[in-house]
XYZ file of C-alpha atoms in Angstrom:
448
model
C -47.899 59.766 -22.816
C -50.622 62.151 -21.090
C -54.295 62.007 -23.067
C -54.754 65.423 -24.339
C -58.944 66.284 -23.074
C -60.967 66.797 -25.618
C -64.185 68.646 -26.003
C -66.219 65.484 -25.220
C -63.609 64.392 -22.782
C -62.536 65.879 -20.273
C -59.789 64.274 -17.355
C -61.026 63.488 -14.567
C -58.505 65.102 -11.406
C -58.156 61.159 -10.273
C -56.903 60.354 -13.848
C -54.944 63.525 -14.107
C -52.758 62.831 -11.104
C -52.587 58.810 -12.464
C -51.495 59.863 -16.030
C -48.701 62.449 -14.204
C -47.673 60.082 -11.859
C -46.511 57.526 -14.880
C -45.043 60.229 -16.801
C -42.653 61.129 -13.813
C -42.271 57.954 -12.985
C -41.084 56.384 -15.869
C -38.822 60.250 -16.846
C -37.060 59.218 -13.887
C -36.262 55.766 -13.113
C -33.604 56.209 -10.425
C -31.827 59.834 -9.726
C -29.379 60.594 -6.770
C -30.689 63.945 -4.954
C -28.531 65.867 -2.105
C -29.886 67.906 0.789
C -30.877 68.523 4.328
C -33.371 66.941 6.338
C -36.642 68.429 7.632
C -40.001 67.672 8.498
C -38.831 64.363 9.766
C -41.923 61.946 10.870
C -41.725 58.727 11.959
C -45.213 57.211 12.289
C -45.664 53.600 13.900
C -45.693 52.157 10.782
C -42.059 52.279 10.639
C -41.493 54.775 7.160
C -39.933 57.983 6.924
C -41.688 60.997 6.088
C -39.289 64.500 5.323
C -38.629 67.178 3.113
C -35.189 67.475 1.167
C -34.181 71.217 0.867
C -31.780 73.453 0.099
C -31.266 77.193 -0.041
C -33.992 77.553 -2.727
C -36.301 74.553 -3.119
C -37.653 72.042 -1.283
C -39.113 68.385 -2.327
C -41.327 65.923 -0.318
C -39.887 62.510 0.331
C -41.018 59.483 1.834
C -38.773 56.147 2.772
C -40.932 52.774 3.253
C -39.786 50.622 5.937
C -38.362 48.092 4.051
C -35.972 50.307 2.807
C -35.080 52.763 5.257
C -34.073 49.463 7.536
C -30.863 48.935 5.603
C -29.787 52.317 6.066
C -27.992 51.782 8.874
C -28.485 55.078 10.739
C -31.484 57.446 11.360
C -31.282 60.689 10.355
C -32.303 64.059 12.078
C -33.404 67.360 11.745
C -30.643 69.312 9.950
C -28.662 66.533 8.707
C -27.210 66.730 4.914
C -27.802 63.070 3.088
C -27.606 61.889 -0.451
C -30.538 59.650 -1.675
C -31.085 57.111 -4.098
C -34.814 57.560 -5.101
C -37.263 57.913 -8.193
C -39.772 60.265 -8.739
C -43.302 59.785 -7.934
C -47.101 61.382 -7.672
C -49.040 61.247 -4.425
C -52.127 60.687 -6.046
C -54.781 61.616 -3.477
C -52.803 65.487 -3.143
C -51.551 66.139 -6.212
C -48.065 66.464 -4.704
C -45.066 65.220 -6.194
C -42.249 63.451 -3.657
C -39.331 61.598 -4.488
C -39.951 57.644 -3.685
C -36.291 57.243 -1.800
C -34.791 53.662 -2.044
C -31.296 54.061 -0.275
C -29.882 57.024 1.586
C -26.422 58.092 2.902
C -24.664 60.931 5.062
C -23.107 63.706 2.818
C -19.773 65.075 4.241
C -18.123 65.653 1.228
C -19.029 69.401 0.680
C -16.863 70.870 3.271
C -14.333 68.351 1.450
C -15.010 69.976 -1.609
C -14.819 73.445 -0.582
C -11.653 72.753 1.236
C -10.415 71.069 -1.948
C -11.343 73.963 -4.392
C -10.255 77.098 -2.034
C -6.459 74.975 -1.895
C -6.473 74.622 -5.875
C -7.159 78.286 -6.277
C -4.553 79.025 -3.997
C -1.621 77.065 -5.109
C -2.703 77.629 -8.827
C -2.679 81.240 -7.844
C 1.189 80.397 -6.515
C 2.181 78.988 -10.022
C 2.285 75.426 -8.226
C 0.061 73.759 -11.131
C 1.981 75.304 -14.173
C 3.367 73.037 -16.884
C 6.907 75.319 -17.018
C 7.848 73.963 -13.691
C 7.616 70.433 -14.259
C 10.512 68.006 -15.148
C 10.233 65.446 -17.453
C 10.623 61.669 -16.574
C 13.579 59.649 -16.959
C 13.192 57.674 -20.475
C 14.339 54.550 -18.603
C 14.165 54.956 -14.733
C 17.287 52.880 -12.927
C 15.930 53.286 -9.469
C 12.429 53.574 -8.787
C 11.117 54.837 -5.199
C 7.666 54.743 -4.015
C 5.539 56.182 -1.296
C 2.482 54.504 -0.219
C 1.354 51.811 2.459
C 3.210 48.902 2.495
C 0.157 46.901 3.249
C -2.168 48.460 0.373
C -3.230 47.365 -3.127
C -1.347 50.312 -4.753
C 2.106 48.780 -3.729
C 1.018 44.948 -4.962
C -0.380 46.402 -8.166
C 3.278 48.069 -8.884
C 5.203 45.274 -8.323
C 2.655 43.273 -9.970
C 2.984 45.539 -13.003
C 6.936 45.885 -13.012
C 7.520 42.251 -12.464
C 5.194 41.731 -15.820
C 6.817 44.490 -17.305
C 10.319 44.967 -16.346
C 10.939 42.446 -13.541
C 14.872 44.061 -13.372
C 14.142 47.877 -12.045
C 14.934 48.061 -8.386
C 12.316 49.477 -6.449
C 12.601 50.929 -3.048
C 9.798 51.240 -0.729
C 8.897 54.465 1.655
C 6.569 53.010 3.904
C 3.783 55.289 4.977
C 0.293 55.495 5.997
C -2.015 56.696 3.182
C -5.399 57.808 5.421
C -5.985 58.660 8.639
C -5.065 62.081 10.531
C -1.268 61.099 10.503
C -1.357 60.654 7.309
C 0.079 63.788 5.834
C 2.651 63.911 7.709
C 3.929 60.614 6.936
C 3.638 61.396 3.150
C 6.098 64.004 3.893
C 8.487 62.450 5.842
C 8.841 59.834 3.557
C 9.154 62.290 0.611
C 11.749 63.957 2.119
C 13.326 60.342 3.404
C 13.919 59.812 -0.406
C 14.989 62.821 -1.575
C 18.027 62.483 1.394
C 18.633 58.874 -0.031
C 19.387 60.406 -3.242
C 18.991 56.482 -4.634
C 16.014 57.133 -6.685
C 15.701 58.968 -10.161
C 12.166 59.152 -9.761
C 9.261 58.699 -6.894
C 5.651 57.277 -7.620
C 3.390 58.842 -4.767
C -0.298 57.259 -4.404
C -2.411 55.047 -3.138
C -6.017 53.131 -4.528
C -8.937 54.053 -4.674
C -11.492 55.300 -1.991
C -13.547 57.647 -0.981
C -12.925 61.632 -1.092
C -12.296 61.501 2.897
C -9.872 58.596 2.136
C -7.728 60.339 -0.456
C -8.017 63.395 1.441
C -4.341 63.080 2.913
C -3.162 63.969 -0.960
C -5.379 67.374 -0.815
C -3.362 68.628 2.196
C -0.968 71.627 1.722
C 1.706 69.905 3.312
C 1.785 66.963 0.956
C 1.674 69.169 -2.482
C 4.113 71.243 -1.270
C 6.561 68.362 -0.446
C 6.055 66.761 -4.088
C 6.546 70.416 -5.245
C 9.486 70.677 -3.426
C 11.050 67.231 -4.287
C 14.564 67.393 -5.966
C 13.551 63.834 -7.606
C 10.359 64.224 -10.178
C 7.271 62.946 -8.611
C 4.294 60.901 -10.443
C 1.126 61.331 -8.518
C -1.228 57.949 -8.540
C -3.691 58.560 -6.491
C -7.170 56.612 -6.263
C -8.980 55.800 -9.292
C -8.872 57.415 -12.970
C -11.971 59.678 -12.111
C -10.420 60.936 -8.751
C -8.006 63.985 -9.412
C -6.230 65.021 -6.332
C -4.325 68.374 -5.578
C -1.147 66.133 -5.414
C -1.869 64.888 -9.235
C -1.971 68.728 -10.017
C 1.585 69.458 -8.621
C 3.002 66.408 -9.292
C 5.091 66.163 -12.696
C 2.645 63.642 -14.386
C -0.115 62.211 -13.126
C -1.338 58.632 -13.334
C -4.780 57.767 -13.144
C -3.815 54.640 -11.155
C -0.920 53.349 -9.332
C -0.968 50.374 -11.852
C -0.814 52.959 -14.730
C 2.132 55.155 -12.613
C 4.292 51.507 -13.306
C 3.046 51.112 -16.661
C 4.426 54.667 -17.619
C 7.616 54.109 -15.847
C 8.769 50.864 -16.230
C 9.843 49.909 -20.228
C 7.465 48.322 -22.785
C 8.286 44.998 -23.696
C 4.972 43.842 -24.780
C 3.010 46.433 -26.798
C 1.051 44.020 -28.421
C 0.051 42.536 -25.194
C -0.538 46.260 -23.567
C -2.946 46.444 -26.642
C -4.656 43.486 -26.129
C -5.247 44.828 -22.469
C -6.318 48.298 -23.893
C -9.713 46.429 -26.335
C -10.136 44.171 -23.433
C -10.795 47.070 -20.890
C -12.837 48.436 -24.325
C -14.926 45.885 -23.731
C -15.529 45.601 -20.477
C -16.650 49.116 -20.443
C -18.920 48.387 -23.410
C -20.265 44.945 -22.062
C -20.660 46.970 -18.878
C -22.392 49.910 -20.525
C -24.698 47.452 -22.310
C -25.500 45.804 -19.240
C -26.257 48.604 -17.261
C -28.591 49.904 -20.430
C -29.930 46.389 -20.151
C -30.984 47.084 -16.315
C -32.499 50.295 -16.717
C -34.822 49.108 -19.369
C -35.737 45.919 -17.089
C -36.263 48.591 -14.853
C -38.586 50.684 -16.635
C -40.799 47.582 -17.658
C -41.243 46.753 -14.217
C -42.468 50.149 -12.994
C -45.113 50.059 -15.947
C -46.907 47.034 -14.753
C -48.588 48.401 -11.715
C -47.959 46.260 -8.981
C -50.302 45.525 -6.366
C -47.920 46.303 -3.471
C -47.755 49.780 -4.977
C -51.670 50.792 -4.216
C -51.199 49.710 -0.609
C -47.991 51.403 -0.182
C -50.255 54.227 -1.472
C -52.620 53.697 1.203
C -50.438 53.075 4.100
C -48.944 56.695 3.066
C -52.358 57.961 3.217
C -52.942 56.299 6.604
C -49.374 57.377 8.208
C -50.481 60.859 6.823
C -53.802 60.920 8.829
C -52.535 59.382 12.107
C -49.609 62.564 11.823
C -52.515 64.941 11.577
C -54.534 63.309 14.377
C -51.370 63.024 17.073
C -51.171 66.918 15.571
C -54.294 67.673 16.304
C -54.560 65.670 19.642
C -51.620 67.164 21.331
C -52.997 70.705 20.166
C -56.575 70.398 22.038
C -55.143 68.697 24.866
C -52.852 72.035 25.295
C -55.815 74.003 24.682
C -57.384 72.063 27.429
C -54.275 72.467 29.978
C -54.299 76.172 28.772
C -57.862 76.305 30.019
C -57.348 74.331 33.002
C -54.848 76.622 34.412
C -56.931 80.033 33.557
C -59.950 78.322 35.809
C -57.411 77.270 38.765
C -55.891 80.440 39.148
C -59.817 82.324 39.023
C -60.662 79.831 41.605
C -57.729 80.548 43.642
C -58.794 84.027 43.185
C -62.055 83.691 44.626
C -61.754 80.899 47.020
C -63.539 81.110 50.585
C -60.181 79.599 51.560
C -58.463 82.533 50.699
C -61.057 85.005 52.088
C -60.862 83.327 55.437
C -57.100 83.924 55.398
C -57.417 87.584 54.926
C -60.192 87.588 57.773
C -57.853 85.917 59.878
C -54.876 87.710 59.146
C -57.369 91.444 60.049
C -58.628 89.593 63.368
C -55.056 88.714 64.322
C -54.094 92.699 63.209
C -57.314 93.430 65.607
C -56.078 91.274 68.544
C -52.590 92.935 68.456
C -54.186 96.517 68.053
C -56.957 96.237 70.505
C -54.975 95.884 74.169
C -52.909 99.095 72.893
C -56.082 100.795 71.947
C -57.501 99.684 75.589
C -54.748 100.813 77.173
C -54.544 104.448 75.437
C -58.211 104.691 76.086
C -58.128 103.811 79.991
C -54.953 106.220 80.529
C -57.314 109.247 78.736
C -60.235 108.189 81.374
C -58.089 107.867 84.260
C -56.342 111.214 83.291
C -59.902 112.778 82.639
C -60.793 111.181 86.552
C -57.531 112.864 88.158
C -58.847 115.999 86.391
C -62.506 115.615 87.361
C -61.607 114.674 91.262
C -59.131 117.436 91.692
C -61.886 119.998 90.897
C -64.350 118.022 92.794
C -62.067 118.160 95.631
C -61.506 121.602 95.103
C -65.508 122.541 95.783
C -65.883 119.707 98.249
C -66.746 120.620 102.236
C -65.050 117.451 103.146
C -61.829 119.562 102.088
C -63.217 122.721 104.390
C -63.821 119.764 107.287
C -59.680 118.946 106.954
C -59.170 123.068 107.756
C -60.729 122.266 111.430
C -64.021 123.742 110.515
C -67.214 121.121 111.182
C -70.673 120.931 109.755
C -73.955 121.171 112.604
C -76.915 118.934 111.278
C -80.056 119.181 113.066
C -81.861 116.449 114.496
C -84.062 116.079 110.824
C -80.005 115.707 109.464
C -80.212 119.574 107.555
C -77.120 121.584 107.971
C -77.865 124.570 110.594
C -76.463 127.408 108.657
C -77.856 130.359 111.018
C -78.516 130.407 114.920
C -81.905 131.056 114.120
C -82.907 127.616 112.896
C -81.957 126.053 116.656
C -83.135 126.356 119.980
C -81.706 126.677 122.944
C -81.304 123.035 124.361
C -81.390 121.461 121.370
C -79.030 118.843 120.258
C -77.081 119.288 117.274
C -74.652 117.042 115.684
C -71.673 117.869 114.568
C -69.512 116.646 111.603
C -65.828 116.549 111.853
C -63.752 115.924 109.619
C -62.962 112.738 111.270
C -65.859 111.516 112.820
C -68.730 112.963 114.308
C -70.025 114.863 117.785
C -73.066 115.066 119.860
C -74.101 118.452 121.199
C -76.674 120.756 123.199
C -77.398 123.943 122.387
C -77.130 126.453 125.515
C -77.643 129.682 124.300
C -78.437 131.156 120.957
C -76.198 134.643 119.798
C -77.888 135.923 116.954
C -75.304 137.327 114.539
C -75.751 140.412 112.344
């Protein structure tokens, strides 16, 4: 019971979270919880962090090692698992979790789904209704059955009949009772009987198992062979709790294979079925006690406060931190690789490496441009010099010396341009245009 805080006593948030944690652990001593895994962590320690959820909720869970090692498998992300757990308090959040002692894969709500969508349907087809079922024979005279040949349901009939009514003849349709070929075999032997025409009625079933072994009697194919059946079917499949689709279109249904003989086979000892019917009484009731028994062993346990429990407390509390710290650890060292890689590529930006490649790569563009640029600019100066000489050559005596015509240089090497700047006798050289000539002056003609 949770102290109510008074006016000179108030609870502590420690004390709070201790008195909670007793209330929900002894409300809930052991509970079975289905959902899917997420949040999975498995720290070095070896226990199993994870959230259960489902389309509305979630709840925090953790698995200890010594538990979670007889599992068997380990689950992941995603995966949809039924656990075995109580409830706890993590004291130092304030969070409640669920303490999980055994876990399992869940397959069985496909199963179920498949299961309920095929009862609607054949219930919808008037498959199910009492108005189309047959009675039993009072006293069957031939009694076939369908099951496996090697199973318990088989031994437990004969076992029954020969206890019972050791004289009924009993044939046997051998078939296999799980497995993928399963249904088919079921019907095949179904319809193997009904050809016989030997037996007056047919016990189909198996024992018990799980939903995914009983399966074969949920298949379509298999109700609609008992429906079909010309010889009134009793459907014994599994245990009393497990109802099948084939108990549903069966004529009667037996809640074992043992009970399918009982109802069939004549009572010869009613005081001894009796005795069998308190004896079962009591084994449920011894059984019921027993289990009451446990659960209040149970709860006395949890009270006392073991001292296994605080360090289980703080080994959560340490597997919590070192999460946080690999968290954390793995997010600066991205930061850091983040950072890294900004720098590298402003260094590569900047580099005197790079630089030097694009001065290289404008000196080689230079190399290849400047003979071209040489050449264009000699070709416009020796154009420019074929201009320049054919005008100098134009003006030039040395072109009026190729006519025949010569130039007279006195002795002081002036051009005579009049024959009043010589005297008679005086020697004159003349300039050819090849070559040159010595002469003397003999007489003077003035000219106008």
């Amino acid at each position: 019971m949770i102290m109510q805080p008074t006016a000179n006593r108030a609870l502590s948030v420690s004390a709070l979270n201790r008195q909670v944690k007793s209330l929900l652990e002894h409300s809930f001593l052991s509970i079975q919880v289905i959902g899917e895994i997420s949040n999975f962590a498995r720290p070095s320690s070896g226990h199993w962090y994870f959230t259960l959820k489902d389309a509305k909720a979630q709840v925090r869970c953790a698995m200890f090692r010594n538990s979670n090692q007889r599992t068997g498998f380990v689950p992941r992300e995603g995966d949809e698992v039924l656990v075995t757990a109580r409830v706890s308090l993590y004291e130092g959040r304030g969070d409640y979790q669920l303490i999980c002692e055994r876990m399992e894969k869940s397959g069985l709500g496909q199963l179920q789904q498949a299961f309920d969508a095929l009862k609607a349907k054949l219930d919808k087809e008037g498959l199910f209704d009492s108005a189309r079922k047959r009675p039993l024979p009072l006293h069957p005279k031939h009694l076939g059955v369908v099951t496996s040949p090697s199973g318990a349901a088989i031994h437990d009939i004969l076992t029954v009949l020969k206890r019972r009514f050791p004289g009924l003849p009993v044939t046997l349709y051998p078939t296999a009772v799980q497995g993928q070929e399963a249904a088919s075999q079921i019907v095949s032997a179904i319809d193997l009987a009904n050809r016989h025409g030997q037996c007056d009625v047919l016990i189909v079933g198996r024992g018990g198992g799980s939903l995914e072994d009983l399966w074969p009697f949920n298949e379509e194919i298999v109700a609609r062979a008992i429906a079909a059946s010309a010889i009134p079917v009793v459907s014994a499949v599994g245990h009393e709790v497990d109802i099948s689709i084939s108990d549903l279109v069966a004529d009667q249904r037996a809640a074992t294979p043992s009970a399918a003989a009982e109802l069939l086979s004549p009572d010869r000892h009613a005081l001894v079925l009796r005795l069998n019917q308190l004896r079962r009484r009591l084994e449920s009731r011894i059984g019921w006690q027993l289990e009451r028994k446990r659960h209040q062993l149970l709860a006395a346990r949890q009270r006392l406060r073991h001292p296994g429990e605080r360090v289980r407390e703080h080994m959560q509390a340490l597997d919590r931190l070192e999460i946080r710290l690999q968290r954390a650890a793995l997010r600066l060292l991205e930061q850091r690789r983040s950072r890294l890689t900004d720098l590298n590529a402003r260094l590569q930006r900047v580099t005197p490496a790079r630089l030097l490649d694009q001065y290289r790569h404008q000196l080689q563009q230079l190399q290849l441009l400047l003979p071209r640029l040489m050449q264009r600019h000699l070709e416009r100066n020796r154009l420019r010099l074929a201009q320049q000489s054919g005008k100098l050559q134009s003006v030039s005596p040395l072109a009026t010396l190729e006519r025949g015509y010569s130039i007279l240089l006195n002795p002081a090497g002036q051009a005579v341009s009049s024959a009043e700047q010589v005297s008679p006798g005086e020697r004159l050289k003349a300039r050819l245009h090849k070559g040159r000539l010595t002469c003397t002056v003999d007489s003077i003609e003035p000219g106008e």
